[in-house]
GROMACS .gro file of C-alpha atoms in nm:
model
  266
    1GLN     CA    1 -16.522  15.657  11.727
    2VAL     CA    2 -16.374  15.913  11.961
    3SER     CA    3 -16.090  16.149  11.878
    4LYS     CA    4 -15.742  16.092  12.019
    5ASP     CA    5 -15.788  16.389  12.255
    6CYS     CA    6 -16.086  16.225  12.425
    7SER     CA    7 -15.971  15.872  12.510
    8VAL     CA    8 -16.107  15.716  12.830
    9SER     CA    9 -15.926  15.470  13.054
   10THR     CA   10 -16.127  15.154  13.115
   11GLU     CA   11 -15.969  15.099  13.456
   12ALA     CA   12 -16.226  14.985  13.714
   13MET     CA   13 -16.504  14.993  13.453
   14THR     CA   14 -16.564  14.621  13.409
   15SER     CA   15 -16.878  14.593  13.620
   16VAL     CA   16 -17.080  14.870  13.458
   17ALA     CA   17 -16.979  14.866  13.092
   18PHE     CA   18 -17.324  14.890  12.944
   19ASN     CA   19 -17.405  15.121  12.654
   20MET     CA   20 -17.769  15.221  12.644
   21SER     CA   21 -17.917  15.457  12.388
   22ALA     CA   22 -18.218  15.671  12.472
   23ARG     CA   23 -18.422  15.498  12.205
   24ALA     CA   24 -18.357  15.157  12.360
   25ALA     CA   25 -18.420  15.296  12.706
   26VAL     CA   26 -18.761  15.432  12.605
   27GLY     CA   27 -18.862  15.137  12.389
   28GLY     CA   28 -18.757  14.869  12.632
   29ALA     CA   29 -18.885  14.592  12.404
   30GLN     CA   30 -18.569  14.386  12.448
   31LEU     CA   31 -18.525  14.465  12.816
   32LYS     CA   32 -18.814  14.250  12.944
   33LEU     CA   33 -18.958  14.553  13.119
   34SER     CA   34 -19.200  14.374  13.351
   35ALA     CA   35 -18.930  14.146  13.488
   36GLN     CA   36 -18.683  14.433  13.521
   37ARG     CA   37 -18.936  14.650  13.702
   38LYS     CA   38 -19.019  14.369  13.945
   39ARG     CA   39 -18.651  14.311  14.013
   40VAL     CA   40 -18.581  14.681  14.072
   41ALA     CA   41 -18.891  14.732  14.281
   42ARG     CA   42 -18.851  14.431  14.510
   43ALA     CA   43 -18.477  14.398  14.561
   44PRO     CA   44 -18.269  14.651  14.755
   45LEU     CA   45 -18.050  14.862  14.527
   46ARG     CA   46 -17.703  14.720  14.482
   47VAL     CA   47 -17.439  14.978  14.408
   48ASP     CA   48 -17.072  15.010  14.314
   49ALA     CA   49 -16.831  15.301  14.345
   50LEU     CA   50 -16.635  15.328  14.022
   51ALA     CA   51 -16.369  15.571  13.906
   52ALA     CA   52 -16.272  15.648  13.548
   53GLN     CA   53 -15.988  15.857  13.411
   54VAL     CA   54 -16.114  16.085  13.135
   55SER     CA   55 -15.898  16.299  12.910
   56LYS     CA   56 -15.930  16.672  12.971
   57VAL     CA   57 -15.891  16.941  12.705
   58SER     CA   58 -15.864  17.318  12.715
   59PHE     CA   59 -16.114  17.547  12.546
   60ASP     CA   60 -15.901  17.558  12.230
   61GLY     CA   61 -15.881  17.177  12.215
   62ALA     CA   62 -15.529  17.127  12.350
   63SER     CA   63 -15.470  16.835  12.586
   64ALA     CA   64 -15.479  16.939  12.953
   65GLY     CA   65 -15.414  16.611  13.132
   66THR     CA   66 -15.684  16.388  13.277
   67ALA     CA   67 -15.983  16.421  13.506
   68THR     CA   68 -16.149  16.165  13.731
   69LEU     CA   69 -16.515  16.068  13.731
   70ASP     CA   70 -16.586  15.895  14.060
   71VAL     CA   71 -16.954  15.822  14.128
   72LYS     CA   72 -17.171  15.555  14.284
   73VAL     CA   73 -17.353  15.345  14.022
   74ALA     CA   74 -17.599  15.056  14.015
   75LYS     CA   75 -17.488  14.695  13.980
   76PRO     CA   76 -17.493  14.563  13.620
   77ASP     CA   77 -17.785  14.327  13.684
   78VAL     CA   78 -18.019  14.614  13.773
   79ALA     CA   79 -17.853  14.907  13.591
   80LYS     CA   80 -18.047  14.886  13.265
   81GLY     CA   81 -18.382  14.837  13.433
   82LEU     CA   82 -18.320  15.125  13.672
   83VAL     CA   83 -18.210  15.369  13.402
   84HIS     CA   84 -18.497  15.260  13.177
   85LYS     CA   85 -18.745  15.320  13.456
   86TYR     CA   86 -18.608  15.672  13.507
   87VAL     CA   87 -18.614  15.756  13.135
   88VAL     CA   88 -18.976  15.642  13.110
   89MET     CA   89 -19.066  15.860  13.410
   90VAL     CA   90 -18.892  16.168  13.264
   91ARG     CA   91 -19.050  16.129  12.920
   92GLN     CA   92 -19.395  16.048  13.055
   93ASN     CA   93 -19.394  16.338  13.301
   94ALA     CA   94 -19.314  16.573  13.013
   95ARG     CA   95 -19.655  16.499  12.858
   96ARG     CA   96 -19.896  16.786  12.898
   97GLY     CA   97 -20.203  16.562  12.883
   98THR     CA   98 -20.420  16.834  12.727
   99ALA     CA   99 -20.550  16.636  12.426
  100SER     CA  100 -20.929  16.657  12.425
  101THR     CA  101 -21.216  16.571  12.192
  102LEU     CA  102 -21.592  16.627  12.204
  103THR     CA  103 -21.836  16.341  12.247
  104LYS     CA  104 -22.174  16.323  12.079
  105SER     CA  105 -22.340  16.503  12.370
  106GLU     CA  106 -22.075  16.780  12.378
  107VAL     CA  107 -22.078  16.876  12.009
  108ARG     CA  108 -22.287  17.186  11.935
  109GLY     CA  109 -22.616  17.114  11.760
  110GLY     CA  110 -22.782  16.785  11.684
  111GLY     CA  111 -23.083  16.838  11.910
  112ARG     CA  112 -23.340  16.810  11.633
  113LYS     CA  113 -23.421  16.483  11.462
  114PRO     CA  114 -23.287  16.536  11.107
  115PHE     CA  115 -23.580  16.362  10.930
  116LYS     CA  116 -23.884  16.159  11.019
  117GLN     CA  117 -23.848  15.806  11.142
  118LYS     CA  118 -24.023  15.629  10.855
  119GLY     CA  119 -24.100  15.681  10.489
  120THR     CA  120 -23.777  15.835  10.363
  121GLY     CA  121 -23.589  15.517  10.278
  122ASN     CA  122 -23.296  15.631  10.490
  123ALA     CA  123 -23.166  15.458  10.797
  124ARG     CA  124 -23.331  15.600  11.107
  125ALA     CA  125 -23.140  15.883  11.273
  126GLY     CA  126 -23.199  16.083  11.589
  127SER     CA  127 -22.917  16.339  11.556
  128ASN     CA  128 -22.688  16.480  11.289
  129ARG     CA  129 -22.404  16.482  11.543
  130THR     CA  130 -22.373  16.104  11.552
  131PRO     CA  131 -22.013  15.978  11.541
  132LEU     CA  132 -22.101  15.815  11.208
  133LYS     CA  133 -22.128  16.152  11.031
  134PRO     CA  134 -21.880  16.434  10.959
  135GLY     CA  135 -21.900  16.697  11.231
  136GLY     CA  136 -22.025  16.445  11.482
  137GLY     CA  137 -21.880  16.347  11.816
  138VAL     CA  138 -21.578  16.125  11.873
  139VAL     CA  139 -21.615  15.780  12.025
  140PHE     CA  140 -21.365  15.702  12.303
  141GLY     CA  141 -21.151  16.002  12.214
  142PRO     CA  142 -20.880  16.145  12.442
  143LYS     CA  143 -20.967  16.361  12.738
  144PRO     CA  144 -20.734  16.569  12.961
  145LYS     CA  145 -20.529  16.332  13.174
  146ASP     CA  146 -20.247  16.345  13.424
  147TRP     CA  147 -19.973  16.116  13.288
  148SER     CA  148 -19.722  16.180  13.566
  149ILE     CA  149 -19.565  15.889  13.751
  150LYS     CA  150 -19.330  15.884  14.050
  151MET     CA  151 -18.995  15.729  14.133
  152ASN     CA  152 -18.797  15.728  14.455
  153LYS     CA  153 -18.547  16.014  14.484
  154LYS     CA  154 -18.245  15.794  14.553
  155GLU     CA  155 -18.342  15.566  14.266
  156ARG     CA  156 -18.353  15.867  14.035
  157ARG     CA  157 -18.013  15.987  14.152
  158LEU     CA  158 -17.858  15.644  14.120
  159ALA     CA  159 -17.999  15.613  13.767
  160MET     CA  160 -17.854  15.953  13.672
  161ALA     CA  161 -17.510  15.864  13.809
  162THR     CA  162 -17.521  15.532  13.625
  163ALA     CA  163 -17.613  15.705  13.298
  164ILE     CA  164 -17.323  15.950  13.332
  165GLN     CA  165 -17.084  15.665  13.410
  166SER     CA  166 -17.208  15.475  13.105
  167ALA     CA  167 -17.112  15.773  12.889
  168ALA     CA  168 -16.759  15.748  13.024
  169ALA     CA  169 -16.758  15.371  12.967
  170ALA     CA  170 -16.860  15.427  12.605
  171SER     CA  171 -16.579  15.684  12.554
  172SER     CA  172 -16.840  15.956  12.500
  173LEU     CA  173 -16.743  16.184  12.789
  174ILE     CA  174 -16.532  16.494  12.724
  175VAL     CA  175 -16.406  16.721  13.003
  176VAL     CA  176 -16.327  17.085  12.921
  177ASP     CA  177 -16.129  17.286  13.176
  178SER     CA  178 -16.341  17.602  13.141
  179LEU     CA  179 -16.602  17.760  12.913
  180ALA     CA  180 -16.543  18.111  13.045
  181GLY     CA  181 -16.375  18.213  12.720
  182ALA     CA  182 -16.677  18.135  12.502
  183ALA     CA  183 -16.784  18.410  12.265
  184PRO     CA  184 -17.156  18.472  12.205
  185LYS     CA  185 -17.134  18.334  11.851
  186THR     CA  186 -17.269  18.006  11.715
  187LYS     CA  187 -16.980  17.962  11.471
  188ALA     CA  188 -16.722  18.000  11.748
  189MET     CA  189 -16.895  17.734  11.958
  190ALA     CA  190 -16.923  17.500  11.657
  191ASN     CA  191 -16.547  17.531  11.599
  192ALA     CA  192 -16.481  17.470  11.969
  193LEU     CA  193 -16.692  17.154  11.965
  194LYS     CA  194 -16.494  17.021  11.669
  195SER     CA  195 -16.167  17.087  11.852
  196TRP     CA  196 -16.298  16.896  12.155
  197GLY     CA  197 -16.376  16.589  11.945
  198VAL     CA  198 -16.745  16.636  11.864
  199ALA     CA  199 -16.778  16.550  11.496
  200GLU     CA  200 -17.010  16.739  11.264
  201GLY     CA  201 -17.361  16.596  11.282
  202GLU     CA  202 -17.312  16.441  11.627
  203LYS     CA  203 -17.548  16.530  11.911
  204ALA     CA  204 -17.376  16.699  12.204
  205TYR     CA  205 -17.494  16.756  12.560
  206ILE     CA  206 -17.299  17.035  12.732
  207ILE     CA  207 -17.308  17.032  13.114
  208THR     CA  208 -17.188  17.351  13.283
  209LYS     CA  209 -17.183  17.504  13.630
  210ASP     CA  210 -17.272  17.873  13.666
  211ALA     CA  211 -17.167  17.929  13.304
  212PRO     CA  212 -17.163  18.282  13.160
  213GLU     CA  213 -17.453  18.390  12.942
  214ASN     CA  214 -17.229  18.368  12.634
  215VAL     CA  215 -17.240  17.988  12.654
  216THR     CA  216 -17.619  17.989  12.635
  217LEU     CA  217 -17.621  18.246  12.355
  218SER     CA  218 -17.369  18.051  12.148
  219THR     CA  219 -17.550  17.715  12.176
  220ARG     CA  220 -17.920  17.802  12.171
  221ASN     CA  221 -17.936  17.813  11.789
  222MET     CA  222 -17.761  17.479  11.737
  223ALA     CA  223 -18.015  17.208  11.659
  224ARG     CA  224 -17.802  16.914  11.775
  225VAL     CA  225 -17.651  17.077  12.083
  226THR     CA  226 -17.819  17.098  12.425
  227GLN     CA  227 -17.666  17.304  12.705
  228THR     CA  228 -17.777  17.286  13.066
  229ASP     CA  229 -17.660  17.372  13.414
  230ILE     CA  230 -17.551  17.091  13.643
  231THR     CA  231 -17.859  17.149  13.861
  232HIS     CA  232 -18.094  17.068  13.570
  233LEU     CA  233 -17.958  16.740  13.435
  234ASN     CA  234 -18.183  16.530  13.211
  235VAL     CA  235 -18.114  16.158  13.187
  236TYR     CA  236 -18.272  16.137  12.841
  237ASP     CA  237 -18.034  16.404  12.708
  238VAL     CA  238 -17.737  16.222  12.861
  239LEU     CA  239 -17.830  15.896  12.688
  240ASN     CA  240 -17.943  16.057  12.364
  241ALA     CA  241 -17.617  16.249  12.309
  242ASP     CA  242 -17.331  16.113  12.102
  243LYS     CA  243 -17.088  16.315  12.314
  244VAL     CA  244 -17.136  16.452  12.667
  245VAL     CA  245 -16.921  16.761  12.725
  246VAL     CA  246 -16.868  16.842  13.093
  247GLU     CA  247 -16.705  17.154  13.229
  248GLU     CA  248 -16.441  17.072  13.491
  249SER     CA  249 -16.625  17.260  13.766
  250ALA     CA  250 -16.943  17.065  13.678
  251LEU     CA  251 -16.747  16.739  13.694
  252GLN     CA  252 -16.628  16.829  14.042
  253TYR     CA  253 -16.990  16.893  14.145
  254ILE     CA  254 -17.090  16.551  14.001
  255ASN     CA  255 -16.815  16.377  14.198
  256ASP     CA  256 -16.908  16.558  14.517
  257PHE     CA  257 -17.282  16.499  14.481
  258TYR     CA  258 -17.296  16.148  14.330
  259GLY     CA  259 -16.975  16.013  14.488
  260GLU     CA  260 -16.947  15.737  14.746
  261SER     CA  261 -17.025  15.972  15.036
  262GLY     CA  262 -17.199  16.244  14.835
  263ALA     CA  263 -17.500  16.449  14.934
  264ALA     CA  264 -17.718  16.248  14.692
  265TRP     CA  265 -17.722  15.954  14.933
  266ALA     CA  266 -17.767  16.147  15.257
   0.00000   0.00000   0.00000
């Protein structure tokens, strides 16, 4: 499913060849979440250092050799559980938690008994703001809540490196030598994506490092394209994308930070 300009060598990829979509990572119904969480929480993290050769293209889509992705990743027996745990944390922490409803005592009005207790033939009522009537309070409705959860920093970093490596294992990683020549036009960026191997209708996640403003201007109006700097990676976007486009300078940063002796593990 990948173009001939974006083939990925499977050398040294045998121990982490899992392909995990964001939907599966969030749902987790088939992952036996409770068992996976217990395993990740109780056992020390087991890691591998894997390298993958990824085809590199120029901005106009011409082949420019290969690039190496060399990062530390989790062992296959804990990889899915670890990445799933991180995706759940990211998605849950994005919740604002501002949903709020009024209870019977908080709704305005309802202080006067609507009609006398006996003699009307109606069921007795003490307030017209009962939850049984329109305009009344809400029973057990939502109130403002802090949904945020925490995860260890090195676990988060290992999950991110594993997610990026899984994109390479699934032949979804594309390395572009430079985006400096991007024009501030949506059409120009759409044509560039096609030349890199991103088919029309596919979701793309573009990872850059200190990219010029033209890159942001040319991608911000594209519904299925997300562009971010290397310092603001999102694991959900990595897993949710059909193709992950990485600028060469950003790939070098990934190797330096998430590599075997990178700053991520200091």
